[in-house]
mmCIF file of C-alpha atoms in Angstrom:
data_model
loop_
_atom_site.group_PDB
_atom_site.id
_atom_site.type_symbol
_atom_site.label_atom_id
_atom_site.label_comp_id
_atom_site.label_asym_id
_atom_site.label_seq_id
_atom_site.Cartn_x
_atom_site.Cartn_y
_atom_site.Cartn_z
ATOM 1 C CA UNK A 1 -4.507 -77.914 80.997
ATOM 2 C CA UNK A 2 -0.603 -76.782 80.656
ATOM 3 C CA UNK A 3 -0.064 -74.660 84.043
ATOM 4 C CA UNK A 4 2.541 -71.739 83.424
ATOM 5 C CA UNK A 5 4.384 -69.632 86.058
ATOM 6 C CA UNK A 6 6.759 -67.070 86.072
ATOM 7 C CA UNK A 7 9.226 -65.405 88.491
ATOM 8 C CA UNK A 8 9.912 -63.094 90.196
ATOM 9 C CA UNK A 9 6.540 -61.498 89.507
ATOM 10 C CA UNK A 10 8.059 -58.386 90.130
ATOM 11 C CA UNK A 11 11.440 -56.551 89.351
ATOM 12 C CA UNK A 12 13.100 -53.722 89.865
ATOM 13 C CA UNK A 13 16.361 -52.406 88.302
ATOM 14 C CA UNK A 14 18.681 -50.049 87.856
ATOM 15 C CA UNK A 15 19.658 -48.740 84.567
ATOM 16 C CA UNK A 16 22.512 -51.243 83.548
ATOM 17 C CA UNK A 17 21.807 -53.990 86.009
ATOM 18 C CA UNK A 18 21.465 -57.599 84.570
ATOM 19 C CA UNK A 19 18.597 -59.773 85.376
ATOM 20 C CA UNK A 20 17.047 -63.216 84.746
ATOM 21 C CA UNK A 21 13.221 -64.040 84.288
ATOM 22 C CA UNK A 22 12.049 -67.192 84.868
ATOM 23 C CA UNK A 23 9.082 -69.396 83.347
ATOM 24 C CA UNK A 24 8.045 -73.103 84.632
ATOM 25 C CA UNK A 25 5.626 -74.981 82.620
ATOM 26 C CA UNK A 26 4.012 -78.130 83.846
ATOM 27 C CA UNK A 27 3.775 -80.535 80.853
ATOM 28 C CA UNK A 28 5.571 -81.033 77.407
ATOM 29 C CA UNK A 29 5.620 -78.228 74.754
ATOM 30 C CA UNK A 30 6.244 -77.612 71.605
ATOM 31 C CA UNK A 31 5.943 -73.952 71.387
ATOM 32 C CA UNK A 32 7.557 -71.125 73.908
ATOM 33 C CA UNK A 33 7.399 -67.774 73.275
ATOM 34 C CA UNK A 34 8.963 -64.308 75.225
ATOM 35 C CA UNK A 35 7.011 -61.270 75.336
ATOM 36 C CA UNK A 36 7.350 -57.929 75.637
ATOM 37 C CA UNK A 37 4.239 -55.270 76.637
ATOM 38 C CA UNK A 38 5.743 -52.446 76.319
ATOM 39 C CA UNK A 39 4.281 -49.294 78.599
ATOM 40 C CA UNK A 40 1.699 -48.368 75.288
ATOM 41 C CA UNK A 41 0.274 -51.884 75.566
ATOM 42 C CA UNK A 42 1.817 -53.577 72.795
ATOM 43 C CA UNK A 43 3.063 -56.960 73.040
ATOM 44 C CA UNK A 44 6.554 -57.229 71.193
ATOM 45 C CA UNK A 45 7.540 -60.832 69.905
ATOM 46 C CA UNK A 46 11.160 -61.283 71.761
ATOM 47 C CA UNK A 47 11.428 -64.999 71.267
ATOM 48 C CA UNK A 48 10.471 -68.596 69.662
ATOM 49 C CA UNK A 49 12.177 -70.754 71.922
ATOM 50 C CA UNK A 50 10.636 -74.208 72.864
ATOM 51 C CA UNK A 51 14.161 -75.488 73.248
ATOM 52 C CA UNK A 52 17.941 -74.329 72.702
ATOM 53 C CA UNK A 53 19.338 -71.090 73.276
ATOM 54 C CA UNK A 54 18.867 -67.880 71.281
ATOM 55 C CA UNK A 55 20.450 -64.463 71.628
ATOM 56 C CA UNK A 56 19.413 -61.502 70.281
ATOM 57 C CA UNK A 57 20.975 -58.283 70.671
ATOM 58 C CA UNK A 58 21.174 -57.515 74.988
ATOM 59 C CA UNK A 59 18.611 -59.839 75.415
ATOM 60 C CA UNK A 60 18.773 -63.844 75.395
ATOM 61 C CA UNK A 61 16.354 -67.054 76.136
ATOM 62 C CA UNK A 62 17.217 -70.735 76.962
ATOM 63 C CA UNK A 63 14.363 -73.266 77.399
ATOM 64 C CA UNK A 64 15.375 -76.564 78.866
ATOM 65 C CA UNK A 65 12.020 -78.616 77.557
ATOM 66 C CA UNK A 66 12.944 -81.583 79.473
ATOM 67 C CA UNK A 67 13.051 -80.142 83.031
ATOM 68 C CA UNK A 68 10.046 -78.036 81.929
ATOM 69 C CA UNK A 69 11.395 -74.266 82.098
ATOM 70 C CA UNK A 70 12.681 -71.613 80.324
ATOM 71 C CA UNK A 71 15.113 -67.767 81.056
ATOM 72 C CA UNK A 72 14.911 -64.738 79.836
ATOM 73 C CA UNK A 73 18.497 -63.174 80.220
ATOM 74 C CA UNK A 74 18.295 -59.371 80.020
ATOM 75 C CA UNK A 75 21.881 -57.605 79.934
ATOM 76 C CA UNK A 76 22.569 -53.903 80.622
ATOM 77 C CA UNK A 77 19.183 -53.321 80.821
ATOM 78 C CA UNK A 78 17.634 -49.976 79.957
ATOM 79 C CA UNK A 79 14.897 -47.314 80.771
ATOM 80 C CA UNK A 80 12.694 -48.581 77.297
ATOM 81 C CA UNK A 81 12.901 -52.643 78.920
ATOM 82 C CA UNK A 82 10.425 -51.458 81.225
ATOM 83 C CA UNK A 83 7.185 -53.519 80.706
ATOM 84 C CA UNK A 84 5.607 -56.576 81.371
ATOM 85 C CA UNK A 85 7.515 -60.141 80.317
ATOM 86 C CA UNK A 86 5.493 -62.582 79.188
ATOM 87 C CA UNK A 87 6.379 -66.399 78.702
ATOM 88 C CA UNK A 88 3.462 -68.377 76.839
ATOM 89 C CA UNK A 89 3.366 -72.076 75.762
ATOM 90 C CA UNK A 90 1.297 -74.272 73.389
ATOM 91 C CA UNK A 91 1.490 -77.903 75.134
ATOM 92 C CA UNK A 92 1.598 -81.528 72.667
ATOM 93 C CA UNK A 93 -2.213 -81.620 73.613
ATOM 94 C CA UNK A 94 -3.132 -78.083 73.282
ATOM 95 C CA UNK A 95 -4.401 -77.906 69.751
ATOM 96 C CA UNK A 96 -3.534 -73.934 68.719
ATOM 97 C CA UNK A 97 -3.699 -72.696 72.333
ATOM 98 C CA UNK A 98 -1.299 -70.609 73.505
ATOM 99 C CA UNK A 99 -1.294 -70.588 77.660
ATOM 100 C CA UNK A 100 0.493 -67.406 78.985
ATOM 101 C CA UNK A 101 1.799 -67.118 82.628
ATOM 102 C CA UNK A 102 1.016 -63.843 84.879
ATOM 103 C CA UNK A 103 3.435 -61.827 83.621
ATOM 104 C CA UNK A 104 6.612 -60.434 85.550
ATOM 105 C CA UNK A 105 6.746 -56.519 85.797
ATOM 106 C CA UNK A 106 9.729 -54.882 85.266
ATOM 107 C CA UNK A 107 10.703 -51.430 86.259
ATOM 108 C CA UNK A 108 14.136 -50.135 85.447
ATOM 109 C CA UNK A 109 14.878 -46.611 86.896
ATOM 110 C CA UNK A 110 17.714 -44.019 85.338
ATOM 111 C CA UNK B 1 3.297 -53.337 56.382
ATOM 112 C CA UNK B 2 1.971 -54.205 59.552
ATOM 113 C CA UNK B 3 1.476 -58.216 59.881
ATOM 114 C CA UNK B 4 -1.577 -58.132 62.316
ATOM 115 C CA UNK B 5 -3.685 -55.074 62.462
ATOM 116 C CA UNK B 6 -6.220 -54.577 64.063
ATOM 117 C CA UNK B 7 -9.516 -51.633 64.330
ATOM 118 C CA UNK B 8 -10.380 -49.911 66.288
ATOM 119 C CA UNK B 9 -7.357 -48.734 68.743
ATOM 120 C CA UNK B 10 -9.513 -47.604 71.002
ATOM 121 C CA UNK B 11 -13.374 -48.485 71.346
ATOM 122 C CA UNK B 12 -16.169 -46.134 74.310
ATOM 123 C CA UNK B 13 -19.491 -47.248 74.269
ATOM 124 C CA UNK B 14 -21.966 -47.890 76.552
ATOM 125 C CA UNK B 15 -23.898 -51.151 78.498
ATOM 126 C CA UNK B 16 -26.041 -52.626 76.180
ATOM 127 C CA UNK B 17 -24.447 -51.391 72.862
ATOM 128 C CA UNK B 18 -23.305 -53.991 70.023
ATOM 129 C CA UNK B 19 -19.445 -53.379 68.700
ATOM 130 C CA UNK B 20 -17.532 -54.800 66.482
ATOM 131 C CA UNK B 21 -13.588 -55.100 66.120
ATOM 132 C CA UNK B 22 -11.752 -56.394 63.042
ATOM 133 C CA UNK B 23 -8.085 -57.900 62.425
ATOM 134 C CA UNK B 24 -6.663 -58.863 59.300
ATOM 135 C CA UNK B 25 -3.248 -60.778 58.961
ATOM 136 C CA UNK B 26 -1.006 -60.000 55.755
ATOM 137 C CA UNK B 27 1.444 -62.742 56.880
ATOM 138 C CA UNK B 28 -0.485 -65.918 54.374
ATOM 139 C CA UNK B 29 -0.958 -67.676 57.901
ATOM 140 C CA UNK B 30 -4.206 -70.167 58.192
ATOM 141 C CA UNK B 31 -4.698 -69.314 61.549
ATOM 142 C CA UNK B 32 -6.013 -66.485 63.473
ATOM 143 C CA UNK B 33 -7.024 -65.981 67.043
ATOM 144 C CA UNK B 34 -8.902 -63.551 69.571
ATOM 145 C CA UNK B 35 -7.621 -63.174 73.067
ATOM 146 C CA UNK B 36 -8.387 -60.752 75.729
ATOM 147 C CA UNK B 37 -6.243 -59.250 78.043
ATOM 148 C CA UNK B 38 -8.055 -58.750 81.342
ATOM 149 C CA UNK B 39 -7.639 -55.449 84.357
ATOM 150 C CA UNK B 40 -4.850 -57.587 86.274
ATOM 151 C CA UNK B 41 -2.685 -58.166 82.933
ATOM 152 C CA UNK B 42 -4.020 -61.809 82.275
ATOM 153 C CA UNK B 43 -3.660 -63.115 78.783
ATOM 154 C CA UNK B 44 -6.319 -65.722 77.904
ATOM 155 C CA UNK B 45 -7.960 -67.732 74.457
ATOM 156 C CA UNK B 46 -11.361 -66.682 73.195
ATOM 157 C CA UNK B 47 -10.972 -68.411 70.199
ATOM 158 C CA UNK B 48 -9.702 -69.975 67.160
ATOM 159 C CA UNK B 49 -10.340 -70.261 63.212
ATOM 160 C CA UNK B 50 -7.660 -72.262 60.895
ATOM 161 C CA UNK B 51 -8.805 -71.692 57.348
ATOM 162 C CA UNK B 52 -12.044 -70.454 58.162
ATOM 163 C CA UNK B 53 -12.914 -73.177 60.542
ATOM 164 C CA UNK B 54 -13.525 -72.310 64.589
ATOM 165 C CA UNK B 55 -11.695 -74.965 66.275
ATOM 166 C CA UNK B 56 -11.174 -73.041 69.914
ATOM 167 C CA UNK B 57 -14.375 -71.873 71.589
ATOM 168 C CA UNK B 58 -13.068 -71.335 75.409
ATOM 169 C CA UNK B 59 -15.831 -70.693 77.386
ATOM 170 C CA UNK B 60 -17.329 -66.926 76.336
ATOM 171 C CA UNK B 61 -20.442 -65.720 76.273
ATOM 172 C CA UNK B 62 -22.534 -66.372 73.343
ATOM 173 C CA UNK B 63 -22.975 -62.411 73.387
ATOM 174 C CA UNK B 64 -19.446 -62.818 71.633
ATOM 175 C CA UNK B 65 -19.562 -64.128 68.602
ATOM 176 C CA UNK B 66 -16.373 -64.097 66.035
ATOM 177 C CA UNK B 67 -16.962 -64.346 62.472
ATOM 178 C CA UNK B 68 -13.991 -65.487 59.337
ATOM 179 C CA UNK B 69 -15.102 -64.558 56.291
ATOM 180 C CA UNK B 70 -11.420 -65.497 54.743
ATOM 181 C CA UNK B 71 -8.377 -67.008 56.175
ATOM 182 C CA UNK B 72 -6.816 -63.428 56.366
ATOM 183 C CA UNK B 73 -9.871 -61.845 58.324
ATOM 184 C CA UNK B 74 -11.183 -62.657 61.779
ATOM 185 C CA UNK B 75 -13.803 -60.055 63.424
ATOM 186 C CA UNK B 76 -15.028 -60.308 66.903
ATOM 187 C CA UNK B 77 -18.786 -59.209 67.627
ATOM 188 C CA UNK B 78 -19.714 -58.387 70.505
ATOM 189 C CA UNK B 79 -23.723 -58.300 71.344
ATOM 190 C CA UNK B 80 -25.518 -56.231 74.576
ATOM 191 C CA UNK B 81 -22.382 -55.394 76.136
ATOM 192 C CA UNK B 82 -21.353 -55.080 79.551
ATOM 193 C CA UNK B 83 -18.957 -53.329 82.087
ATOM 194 C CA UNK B 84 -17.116 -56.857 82.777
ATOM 195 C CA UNK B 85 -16.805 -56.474 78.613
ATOM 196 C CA UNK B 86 -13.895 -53.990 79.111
ATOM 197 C CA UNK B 87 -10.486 -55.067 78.649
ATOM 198 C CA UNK B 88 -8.143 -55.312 75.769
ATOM 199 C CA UNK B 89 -8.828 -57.782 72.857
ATOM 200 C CA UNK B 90 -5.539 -59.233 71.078
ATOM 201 C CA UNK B 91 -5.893 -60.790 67.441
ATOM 202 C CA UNK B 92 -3.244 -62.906 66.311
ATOM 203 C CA UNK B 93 -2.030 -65.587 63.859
ATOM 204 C CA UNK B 94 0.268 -68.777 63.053
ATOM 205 C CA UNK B 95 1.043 -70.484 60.459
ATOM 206 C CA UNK B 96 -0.968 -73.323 61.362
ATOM 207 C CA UNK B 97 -2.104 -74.284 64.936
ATOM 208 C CA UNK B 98 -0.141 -77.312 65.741
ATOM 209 C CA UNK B 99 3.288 -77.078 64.217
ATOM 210 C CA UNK B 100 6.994 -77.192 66.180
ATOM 211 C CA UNK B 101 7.685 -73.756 64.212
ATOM 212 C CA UNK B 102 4.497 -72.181 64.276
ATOM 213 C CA UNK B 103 4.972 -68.797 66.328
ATOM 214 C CA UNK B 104 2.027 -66.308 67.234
ATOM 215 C CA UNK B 105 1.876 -62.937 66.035
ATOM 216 C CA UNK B 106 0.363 -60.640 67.910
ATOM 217 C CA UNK B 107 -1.844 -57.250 66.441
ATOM 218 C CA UNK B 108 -1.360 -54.266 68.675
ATOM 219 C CA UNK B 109 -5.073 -54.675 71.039
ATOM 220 C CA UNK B 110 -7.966 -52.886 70.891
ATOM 221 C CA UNK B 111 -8.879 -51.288 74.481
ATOM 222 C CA UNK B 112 -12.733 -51.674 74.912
ATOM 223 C CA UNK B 113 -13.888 -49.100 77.695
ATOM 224 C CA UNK B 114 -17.765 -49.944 78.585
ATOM 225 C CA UNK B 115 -19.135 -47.228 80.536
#
């Protein structure tokens, strides 16, 4: 199946730092989506991006499908972005399955 | 007007104890799913109904067994249960399962604690 990896798995920030998460996916998709598990557990839809750019408020996404990755831009970041980021994909084959990657943990301090 | 919700929030019970948690979707979407969320943060599949119909069955136990009784509804039971059991169960939904524009929505988890 669709393999799915993220980077850095870990992150650490100051309050008002800018940072850039990274997902790789190993086949065709046609389905990306950002999360967000915030520190009470809940995952937070950021983004629908299996290609293009979107922006949305500090944060912003760009999937490149054909070289097979996709960024989460996070601007200014904040004590309440703390969490864990998660990139998931639904490959061309995968028929409703949604494969998530490990998840990058990030921590931003005041 | 929460989309996917979920019951319970939270779920104790002990080894050998049957449980069951429900999810119902008010978005009209024909597909719902179960996934669990495992110690180390690990996101996976249990399964899949569009319009009633179970068309993902990872590999799980047969102690699990989900159940649709309309396309809005999607309960997971859960048969002699076990301390590998807990972990937090996700429900979500799509429009469909195959679709370019066919985003998951996620309910908020339920944490099952086996002791």
């Amino acid at each position: 199946g669709i393999q799915v990896e993220q980077s850095p798995p870990d992150l650490i920030l100051q309050e008002g730092a800018n940072s850039t998460l990274r997902c790789n996916f190993s086949d065709s998709v046609n389905n990306l989506q950002w999360f967000h598990q915030n520190p009470w557990g809940q995952l937070i839809n950021l983004f629908y991006i299996p290609s293009g750019t979107k922006q949305n408020g500090r944060l912003s996404a760009t999937t490149v499908a054909t070289e097979r990755y996709s960024l989460l831009y996070i601007s200014s970041s904040q004590t309440t972005d703390s969490g864990v980021y998660f990139c998931a994909v639904r490959g061309g084959t995968s028929y409703g399955k949604l494969t998530f990657g490990q998840g990058t943990i990030l921590t931003v301090h005041p | 007007d929460t989309a996917v919700s979920q019951t319970p929030k939270y779920l104790v019970t002990q080894m050998g104890n049957d449980k069951s948690i429900k999810c119902e979707q008010n978005l009209g979407h024909d597909t719902m799913y179960w996934y669990k969320q495992d110690s180390k943060k690990f996101l996976k599949i249990m399964f899949s109904y569009n319009n009633k119909e179970l068309i993902i069955n990872e590999t799980v136990p047969n102690r699990f067994s989900p159940k649709s009784p309309d396309k809005a509804h999607l309960n997971l039971h859960i048969n002699s249960l076990e301390l590998g059991d807990s972990a937090v169960y996700f429900c979500a939904s799509s429009q469909d399962p195959v679709s370019y524009n066919s985003p998951l929505h996620f309910g908020n988890g339920t944490r099952l604690t086996v002791t």
